[in-house]
């Protein structure tokens, strides 16, 4: 015997129609970016975890920061970011220095080795992608080149560049 609902289906209130349906272009772009990310992750594995690479990238782009600011920027807890920073420190990819604004705090900065690690990772991923691009038609390659400008504009509008 099954459980009988307390009210017949026809008597249940209907949910309001969604007016915030995602833009199909946004959905499609997210799907493709995710798939491309996975392709690159499999084709060119890195010694850097995603969180380590993202943290190094943030330090490269935004300069030295406190751990709390890094954690907030990467949407992780401060203890999680502390673990990431400790690993990066052991590998000499970041270094701590006193915070000039607060002697009790430290700031984390990327080292030359950290910059090299990011450059190496990017180079390996580009090399893994190149053969796939080489198999595309001239028209598809041109479309991707044109899309780079649109993606740059999108990133500028979002304030992430």
XYZ file of N, CA, C and O in Angstrom:
644
model
N 0.824 -1.188 0.000
C 0.000 0.000 0.000
C 0.868 1.251 0.000
O 1.782 1.358 0.776
N 0.530 2.178 -0.852
C 1.289 3.410 -0.916
C 0.730 4.457 0.014
O -0.373 4.327 0.549
N 1.463 5.490 0.198
C 1.037 6.608 1.031
C 0.192 7.531 0.169
O 0.557 7.891 -0.937
N -0.933 7.930 0.684
C -1.831 8.819 -0.039
C -1.505 10.251 0.316
O -1.352 10.590 1.489
N -1.357 11.118 -0.699
C -1.069 12.513 -0.387
C -2.236 13.137 0.366
O -3.374 12.736 0.215
N -1.936 14.141 1.178
C -2.963 14.776 1.998
C -3.965 15.569 1.164
O -5.094 15.738 1.573
N -3.574 16.063 0.033
C -4.491 16.793 -0.841
C -4.323 16.239 -2.245
O -3.228 15.880 -2.651
N -5.424 16.142 -2.984
C -5.281 15.663 -4.356
C -4.380 16.602 -5.144
O -4.288 17.802 -4.860
N -3.706 16.046 -6.137
C -2.771 16.833 -6.936
C -3.456 18.072 -7.502
O -2.887 19.157 -7.492
N -4.677 17.937 -7.954
C -5.361 19.082 -8.557
C -5.629 20.193 -7.547
O -5.818 21.337 -7.924
N -5.619 19.880 -6.241
C -5.896 20.888 -5.225
C -4.619 21.554 -4.716
O -4.692 22.518 -3.972
N -3.467 21.025 -5.090
C -2.202 21.620 -4.633
C -1.960 22.923 -5.373
O -2.239 23.042 -6.561
N -1.394 23.908 -4.664
C -1.118 25.182 -5.345
C -0.025 24.976 -6.402
O 0.904 24.207 -6.210
N -0.186 25.652 -7.512
C 0.806 25.576 -8.574
C 1.948 26.515 -8.252
O 1.752 27.611 -7.722
N 3.140 26.095 -8.608
C 4.293 26.979 -8.470
C 4.184 28.069 -9.517
O 3.737 27.811 -10.635
N 4.587 29.275 -9.164
C 4.531 30.339 -10.172
C 5.492 30.020 -11.312
O 6.521 29.369 -11.105
N 5.162 30.446 -12.506
C 6.067 30.177 -13.628
C 7.395 30.893 -13.402
O 7.438 31.983 -12.824
N 8.456 30.271 -13.855
C 9.796 30.877 -13.717
C 9.941 32.026 -14.698
O 9.714 31.864 -15.878
N 10.298 33.152 -14.156
C 10.568 34.301 -15.021
C 12.067 34.567 -15.092
O 12.503 35.427 -15.830
N 12.835 33.813 -14.307
C 14.275 34.012 -14.269
C 15.012 32.873 -14.973
O 16.113 32.519 -14.608
N 14.372 32.306 -16.004
C 15.002 31.216 -16.744
C 16.344 31.692 -17.277
O 16.468 32.819 -17.756
N 17.356 30.839 -17.178
C 18.682 31.272 -17.625
C 18.721 31.515 -19.136
O 18.025 30.863 -19.903
N 19.525 32.450 -19.501
C 19.753 32.768 -20.906
C 20.401 31.553 -21.571
O 21.408 31.042 -21.077
N 19.844 31.063 -22.674
C 20.429 29.886 -23.339
C 21.890 30.083 -23.722
O 22.673 29.138 -23.678
N 22.273 31.303 -24.072
C 23.676 31.563 -24.391
C 24.539 31.364 -23.152
O 25.621 30.761 -23.216
N 24.060 31.844 -21.997
C 24.806 31.663 -20.748
C 24.943 30.191 -20.410
O 26.019 29.731 -20.012
N 23.872 29.441 -20.572
C 23.913 27.999 -20.292
C 24.897 27.310 -21.225
O 25.742 26.526 -20.805
N 24.793 27.611 -22.518
C 25.682 26.987 -23.491
C 27.139 27.340 -23.260
O 28.022 26.477 -23.356
N 27.407 28.600 -22.942
C 28.783 29.015 -22.690
C 29.335 28.323 -21.452
O 30.474 27.830 -21.462
N 28.537 28.252 -20.387
C 28.991 27.569 -19.169
C 29.300 26.109 -19.459
O 30.319 25.582 -19.005
N 28.435 25.452 -20.210
C 28.667 24.039 -20.536
C 29.963 23.853 -21.307
O 30.743 22.939 -21.030
N 30.192 24.713 -22.296
C 31.397 24.568 -23.126
C 32.660 24.914 -22.365
O 33.682 24.254 -22.522
N 32.599 25.956 -21.540
C 33.778 26.326 -20.749
C 34.131 25.187 -19.786
O 35.302 24.830 -19.637
N 33.121 24.610 -19.165
C 33.365 23.486 -18.252
C 33.972 22.304 -19.001
O 34.945 21.699 -18.536
N 33.410 21.966 -20.163
C 33.931 20.839 -20.943
C 35.363 21.109 -21.405
O 36.219 20.210 -21.374
N 35.642 22.343 -21.823
C 36.992 22.700 -22.246
C 37.963 22.607 -21.075
O 39.088 22.114 -21.214
N 37.520 23.050 -19.907
C 38.355 22.963 -18.702
C 38.720 21.507 -18.412
O 39.869 21.193 -18.128
N 37.734 20.613 -18.510
C 38.000 19.199 -18.255
C 38.927 18.614 -19.311
O 39.796 17.796 -19.001
N 38.751 19.010 -20.568
C 39.647 18.551 -21.629
C 41.086 18.929 -21.303
O 41.990 18.100 -21.363
N 41.293 20.182 -20.935
C 42.640 20.647 -20.608
C 43.183 19.969 -19.356
O 44.367 19.639 -19.289
N 42.330 19.749 -18.376
C 42.771 19.094 -17.131
C 43.234 17.669 -17.395
O 44.198 17.203 -16.797
N 42.534 16.972 -18.280
C 42.925 15.589 -18.604
C 44.123 15.549 -19.544
O 44.996 14.704 -19.403
N 44.157 16.453 -20.512
C 45.209 16.422 -21.529
C 46.549 16.925 -21.006
O 47.599 16.516 -21.499
N 46.520 17.806 -20.031
C 47.752 18.381 -19.496
C 47.659 18.461 -17.984
O 47.501 19.538 -17.410
N 47.733 17.301 -17.311
C 47.658 17.324 -15.848
C 48.779 18.188 -15.260
O 49.849 18.301 -15.848
N 48.488 18.780 -14.144
C 49.428 19.699 -13.508
C 49.706 19.260 -12.079
O 48.862 18.642 -11.440
N 50.886 19.606 -11.609
C 51.198 19.372 -10.201
C 50.424 20.334 -9.306
O 50.282 20.097 -8.111
N 49.931 21.416 -9.894
C 49.159 22.393 -9.130
C 47.697 21.981 -9.103
O 47.103 21.706 -10.144
N 47.109 21.970 -7.924
C 45.670 21.748 -7.826
C 44.956 22.972 -8.389
O 45.557 24.039 -8.566
N 43.664 22.824 -8.647
C 42.896 23.979 -9.139
C 42.941 25.132 -8.137
O 43.080 26.288 -8.522
N 42.803 24.795 -6.852
C 42.804 25.865 -5.848
C 44.177 26.518 -5.746
O 44.264 27.735 -5.583
N 45.239 25.736 -5.876
C 46.590 26.311 -5.833
C 46.820 27.213 -7.035
O 47.336 28.332 -6.907
N 46.417 26.751 -8.216
C 46.601 27.559 -9.425
C 45.768 28.832 -9.358
O 46.235 29.911 -9.743
N 44.538 28.718 -8.865
C 43.680 29.899 -8.757
C 44.269 30.903 -7.768
O 44.252 32.118 -8.011
N 44.804 30.406 -6.667
C 45.408 31.286 -5.665
C 46.638 31.975 -6.231
O 46.814 33.193 -6.071
N 47.489 31.214 -6.921
C 48.667 31.827 -7.542
C 48.251 32.857 -8.584
O 48.849 33.936 -8.679
N 47.230 32.540 -9.355
C 46.747 33.483 -10.362
C 46.236 34.771 -9.739
O 46.505 35.869 -10.229
N 45.514 34.635 -8.639
C 45.000 35.822 -7.940
C 46.160 36.664 -7.412
O 46.161 37.894 -7.529
N 47.172 36.020 -6.858
C 48.334 36.760 -6.354
C 49.099 37.431 -7.495
O 49.585 38.552 -7.346
N 49.191 36.749 -8.622
C 49.862 37.339 -9.783
C 49.105 38.576 -10.266
O 49.705 39.603 -10.558
N 47.780 38.478 -10.338
C 46.977 39.571 -10.885
C 46.760 40.713 -9.894
O 46.778 41.870 -10.290
N 46.535 40.380 -8.622
C 46.132 41.386 -7.641
C 47.231 41.781 -6.660
O 47.033 42.681 -5.858
N 48.357 41.083 -6.670
C 49.455 41.409 -5.766
C 49.287 40.755 -4.407
O 48.339 40.003 -4.155
N 50.240 41.023 -3.499
C 50.239 40.395 -2.169
C 48.950 40.689 -1.402
O 48.388 41.778 -1.512
N 48.505 39.673 -0.659
C 47.254 39.785 0.097
C 47.350 38.991 1.383
O 48.148 38.068 1.500
N 46.460 39.325 2.298
C 46.303 38.523 3.512
C 45.551 37.239 3.170
O 44.800 37.178 2.188
N 45.711 36.251 4.016
C 45.033 34.975 3.786
C 43.516 35.162 3.771
O 42.823 34.561 2.956
N 43.000 35.989 4.650
C 41.552 36.220 4.684
C 41.019 36.775 3.371
O 39.958 36.366 2.892
N 41.750 37.697 2.772
C 41.335 38.265 1.487
C 41.409 37.209 0.383
O 40.533 37.135 -0.481
N 42.447 36.382 0.425
C 42.553 35.296 -0.559
C 41.401 34.315 -0.408
O 40.817 33.877 -1.398
N 41.093 33.962 0.830
C 39.993 33.026 1.084
C 38.677 33.591 0.562
O 37.909 32.895 -0.114
N 38.422 34.852 0.845
C 37.184 35.475 0.369
C 37.156 35.518 -1.153
O 36.130 35.221 -1.768
N 38.277 35.864 -1.765
C 38.340 35.945 -3.215
C 38.137 34.612 -3.906
O 37.621 34.551 -5.021
N 38.525 33.528 -3.255
C 38.373 32.190 -3.828
C 37.148 31.460 -3.278
O 36.928 30.295 -3.608
N 36.387 32.132 -2.428
C 35.157 31.571 -1.853
C 35.416 30.257 -1.107
O 34.704 29.275 -1.292
N 36.463 30.277 -0.278
C 36.762 29.135 0.579
C 36.952 29.646 1.998
O 37.092 30.843 2.225
N 36.963 28.728 2.947
C 37.162 29.140 4.336
C 38.621 29.545 4.554
O 39.517 29.154 3.801
N 38.837 30.319 5.599
C 40.201 30.733 5.917
C 41.082 29.525 6.252
O 42.225 29.471 5.791
N 40.598 28.524 7.017
C 41.442 27.354 7.263
C 41.808 26.605 5.967
O 42.932 26.118 5.830
N 40.876 26.547 5.028
C 41.174 25.902 3.747
C 42.269 26.665 3.017
O 43.224 26.073 2.499
N 42.153 27.986 2.975
C 43.167 28.791 2.300
C 44.502 28.682 3.022
O 45.559 28.648 2.377
N 44.489 28.596 4.344
C 45.739 28.433 5.088
C 46.453 27.157 4.651
O 47.666 27.160 4.441
N 45.703 26.080 4.460
C 46.299 24.816 3.993
C 46.888 24.969 2.592
O 47.987 24.480 2.317
N 46.164 25.654 1.715
C 46.667 25.885 0.353
C 47.967 26.674 0.413
O 48.958 26.321 -0.237
N 47.985 27.732 1.202
C 49.170 28.580 1.310
C 50.335 27.798 1.909
O 51.479 27.920 1.450
N 50.084 26.976 2.909
C 51.166 26.174 3.500
C 51.797 25.241 2.468
O 53.018 25.101 2.408
N 50.947 24.612 1.628
C 51.490 23.746 0.560
C 52.318 24.563 -0.426
O 53.397 24.155 -0.845
N 51.795 25.716 -0.811
C 52.514 26.558 -1.761
C 53.820 27.085 -1.168
O 54.817 27.217 -1.879
N 53.813 27.362 0.127
C 55.046 27.796 0.803
C 56.091 26.697 0.794
O 57.279 26.956 0.540
N 55.674 25.464 1.084
C 56.619 24.332 1.086
C 57.275 24.152 -0.281
O 58.411 23.718 -0.374
N 56.541 24.501 -1.322
C 57.064 24.376 -2.681
C 57.747 25.659 -3.150
O 58.147 25.769 -4.315
N 57.866 26.638 -2.265
C 58.503 27.936 -2.534
C 57.807 28.701 -3.665
O 58.439 29.464 -4.390
N 56.487 28.516 -3.793
C 55.732 29.208 -4.831
C 55.120 30.511 -4.310
O 54.731 31.375 -5.107
N 55.038 30.637 -2.986
C 54.607 31.877 -2.343
C 55.516 32.130 -1.154
O 56.219 31.231 -0.684
N 55.478 33.372 -0.686
C 56.225 33.722 0.527
C 55.409 34.691 1.358
O 54.607 35.451 0.833
N 55.631 34.616 2.651
C 54.967 35.533 3.579
C 55.896 36.692 3.881
O 57.112 36.537 3.921
N 55.278 37.843 4.133
C 56.031 39.010 4.578
C 55.129 39.800 5.511
O 53.901 39.659 5.455
N 55.712 40.624 6.377
C 54.882 41.416 7.285
C 53.956 42.340 6.506
O 54.325 42.883 5.467
N 52.753 42.501 7.015
C 51.795 43.420 6.407
C 52.183 44.829 6.829
O 52.236 45.118 8.025
N 52.466 45.717 5.894
C 52.879 47.078 6.279
C 51.784 47.864 6.999
O 52.078 48.818 7.706
N 50.519 47.411 6.850
C 49.419 48.117 7.499
C 49.092 47.583 8.882
O 48.356 48.211 9.631
N 49.614 46.381 9.209
C 49.292 45.756 10.493
C 50.421 44.788 10.846
O 50.539 43.718 10.250
N 51.239 45.173 11.795
C 52.420 44.377 12.149
C 52.062 42.986 12.661
O 52.902 42.091 12.658
N 50.811 42.770 13.089
C 50.406 41.448 13.585
C 50.077 40.496 12.449
O 49.999 39.290 12.654
N 49.889 41.026 11.254
C 49.428 40.208 10.117
C 50.548 40.008 9.099
O 51.559 40.716 9.117
N 50.332 39.030 8.226
C 51.278 38.805 7.134
C 50.525 38.877 5.804
O 49.310 38.705 5.751
N 51.289 39.141 4.791
C 50.752 39.151 3.432
C 51.457 38.051 2.649
O 52.622 37.760 2.874
N 50.724 37.476 1.740
C 51.236 36.398 0.912
C 51.519 36.966 -0.475
O 50.690 37.679 -1.038
N 52.689 36.634 -1.021
C 53.065 37.090 -2.360
C 53.535 35.889 -3.177
O 54.099 34.933 -2.629
N 53.308 35.958 -4.462
C 53.794 34.923 -5.362
C 55.301 35.126 -5.559
O 55.774 36.263 -5.593
N 56.035 34.050 -5.660
C 57.481 34.105 -5.889
C 57.769 33.942 -7.387
O 56.882 33.541 -8.152
N 58.999 34.198 -7.791
C 59.351 33.914 -9.187
C 59.088 32.452 -9.560
O 58.637 32.171 -10.679
N 59.315 31.534 -8.632
C 59.026 30.118 -8.909
C 57.524 29.902 -9.111
O 57.107 29.084 -9.936
N 56.712 30.640 -8.373
C 55.262 30.557 -8.536
C 54.829 31.080 -9.892
O 53.967 30.491 -10.557
N 55.436 32.179 -10.318
C 55.145 32.716 -11.655
C 55.549 31.709 -12.726
O 54.812 31.485 -13.693
N 56.715 31.097 -12.543
C 57.174 30.081 -13.503
C 56.223 28.895 -13.546
O 55.941 28.363 -14.625
N 55.725 28.470 -12.386
C 54.808 27.329 -12.333
C 53.520 27.640 -13.092
O 53.008 26.794 -13.839
N 52.988 28.859 -12.931
C 51.780 29.250 -13.671
C 52.051 29.312 -15.172
O 51.238 28.858 -15.976
N 53.200 29.867 -15.542
C 53.548 29.964 -16.957
C 53.714 28.571 -17.571
O 53.235 28.309 -18.678
N 54.368 27.679 -16.855
C 54.559 26.307 -17.328
C 53.217 25.606 -17.513
O 52.984 24.944 -18.513
N 52.341 25.769 -16.549
C 51.005 25.156 -16.619
C 50.241 25.670 -17.835
O 49.645 24.901 -18.583
N 50.262 26.976 -18.037
C 49.563 27.570 -19.182
C 50.170 27.087 -20.497
O 49.449 26.772 -21.450
N 51.478 26.999 -20.554
C 52.157 26.550 -21.761
C 51.798 25.098 -22.084
O 51.523 24.757 -23.243
N 51.778 24.247 -21.066
C 51.432 22.841 -21.273
C 49.985 22.691 -21.729
O 49.676 21.871 -22.596
N 49.097 23.478 -21.185
C 47.692 23.407 -21.581
C 47.489 23.927 -22.999
O 46.723 23.354 -23.771
N 48.174 24.992 -23.347
C 48.072 25.510 -24.715
C 48.624 24.486 -25.709
O 48.033 24.267 -26.777
N 49.724 23.839 -25.351
C 50.302 22.815 -26.226
C 49.352 21.623 -26.386
O 49.270 21.030 -27.464
N 48.633 21.282 -25.333
C 47.670 20.176 -25.414
C 46.465 20.548 -26.264
O 45.880 19.690 -26.936
N 46.111 21.816 -26.283
C 44.957 22.274 -27.051
C 45.294 22.478 -28.530
O 44.429 22.311 -29.401
N 46.539 22.821 -28.822
C 46.948 23.169 -30.188
C 46.594 22.109 -31.239
O 46.076 22.465 -32.303
N 46.832 20.827 -30.994
C 46.479 19.847 -32.039
C 44.977 19.814 -32.337
O 44.580 19.622 -33.488
N 44.154 20.018 -31.328
C 42.702 20.058 -31.534
C 42.324 21.262 -32.391
O 41.495 21.163 -33.285
N 42.940 22.398 -32.100
C 42.673 23.598 -32.889
C 43.131 23.414 -34.331
O 42.477 23.883 -35.264
N 44.252 22.722 -34.500
C 44.791 22.494 -35.836
C 43.869 21.677 -36.727
O 43.966 21.752 -37.954
N 42.979 20.920 -36.142
C 42.046 20.102 -36.918
C 40.755 20.854 -37.276
O 39.916 20.326 -37.988
N 40.611 22.069 -36.788
C 39.421 22.862 -37.100
C 39.559 23.530 -38.465
O 40.668 23.796 -38.938
N 38.432 23.830 -39.044
C 38.429 24.566 -40.311
C 38.914 25.993 -40.064
O 38.877 26.499 -38.932
N 39.327 26.641 -41.133
C 39.743 28.044 -41.041
C 38.604 28.899 -40.500
O 38.820 29.784 -39.672
N 37.403 28.600 -40.950
C 36.224 29.354 -40.500
C 36.006 29.174 -38.998
O 35.737 30.144 -38.285
N 36.128 27.941 -38.496
C 35.943 27.704 -37.060
C 37.061 28.357 -36.248
O 36.811 28.915 -35.172
N 38.287 28.306 -36.758
C 39.405 28.971 -36.052
C 39.160 30.480 -35.994
O 39.400 31.110 -34.969
N 38.678 31.056 -37.095
C 38.387 32.492 -37.128
C 37.264 32.820 -36.136
O 37.325 33.827 -35.424
N 36.242 31.964 -36.080
C 35.132 32.191 -35.144
C 35.634 32.161 -33.696
O 35.226 32.985 -32.871
N 36.522 31.223 -33.386
C 37.088 31.176 -32.028
C 37.932 32.411 -31.739
O 37.868 32.972 -30.639
N 38.719 32.840 -32.707
C 39.530 34.054 -32.518
C 38.632 35.256 -32.267
O 38.910 36.082 -31.388
N 37.529 35.350 -33.023
C 36.587 36.443 -32.810
C 35.921 36.337 -31.435
O 35.662 37.350 -30.785
N 35.649 35.122 -31.004
C 35.011 34.923 -29.697
C 35.914 35.377 -28.553
O 35.418 35.785 -27.500
N 37.230 35.314 -28.741
C 38.143 35.758 -27.681
C 37.875 37.218 -27.315
O 37.880 37.574 -26.136
N 37.629 38.041 -28.315
C 37.332 39.456 -28.044
C 36.041 39.580 -27.231
O 35.981 40.334 -26.255
N 35.025 38.823 -27.620
C 33.752 38.874 -26.888
C 33.932 38.386 -25.456
O 33.355 38.955 -24.520
N 34.730 37.352 -25.265
C 34.978 36.834 -23.906
C 35.735 37.877 -23.085
O 35.428 38.092 -21.909
N 36.702 38.533 -23.696
C 37.434 39.609 -22.989
C 36.476 40.716 -22.563
O 36.543 41.208 -21.432
N 35.581 41.096 -23.450
C 34.590 42.127 -23.125
C 33.692 41.669 -21.986
O 33.413 42.439 -21.053
N 33.244 40.413 -22.047
C 32.430 39.849 -20.984
C 33.163 39.898 -19.646
O 32.595 40.296 -18.619
N 34.427 39.530 -19.648
C 35.219 39.535 -18.411
C 35.416 40.966 -17.892
O 35.368 41.199 -16.687
N 35.636 41.903 -18.809
C 35.767 43.303 -18.394
C 34.477 43.814 -17.756
O 34.502 44.495 -16.734
N 33.339 43.481 -18.373
C 32.044 43.889 -17.840
C 31.806 43.299 -16.449
O 31.190 43.922 -15.600
N 32.270 42.086 -16.243
C 32.099 41.412 -14.946
C 33.110 41.903 -13.921
O 33.031 41.546 -12.744
N 34.083 42.696 -14.370
C 35.086 43.218 -13.446
C 36.118 42.206 -13.023
O 36.702 42.330 -11.947
N 36.369 41.216 -13.876
C 37.334 40.181 -13.492
C 38.633 40.274 -14.268
O 39.453 39.381 -14.186
N 38.810 41.340 -14.997
C 40.068 41.551 -15.726
C 40.612 42.903 -15.411
O 39.963 43.806 -15.098
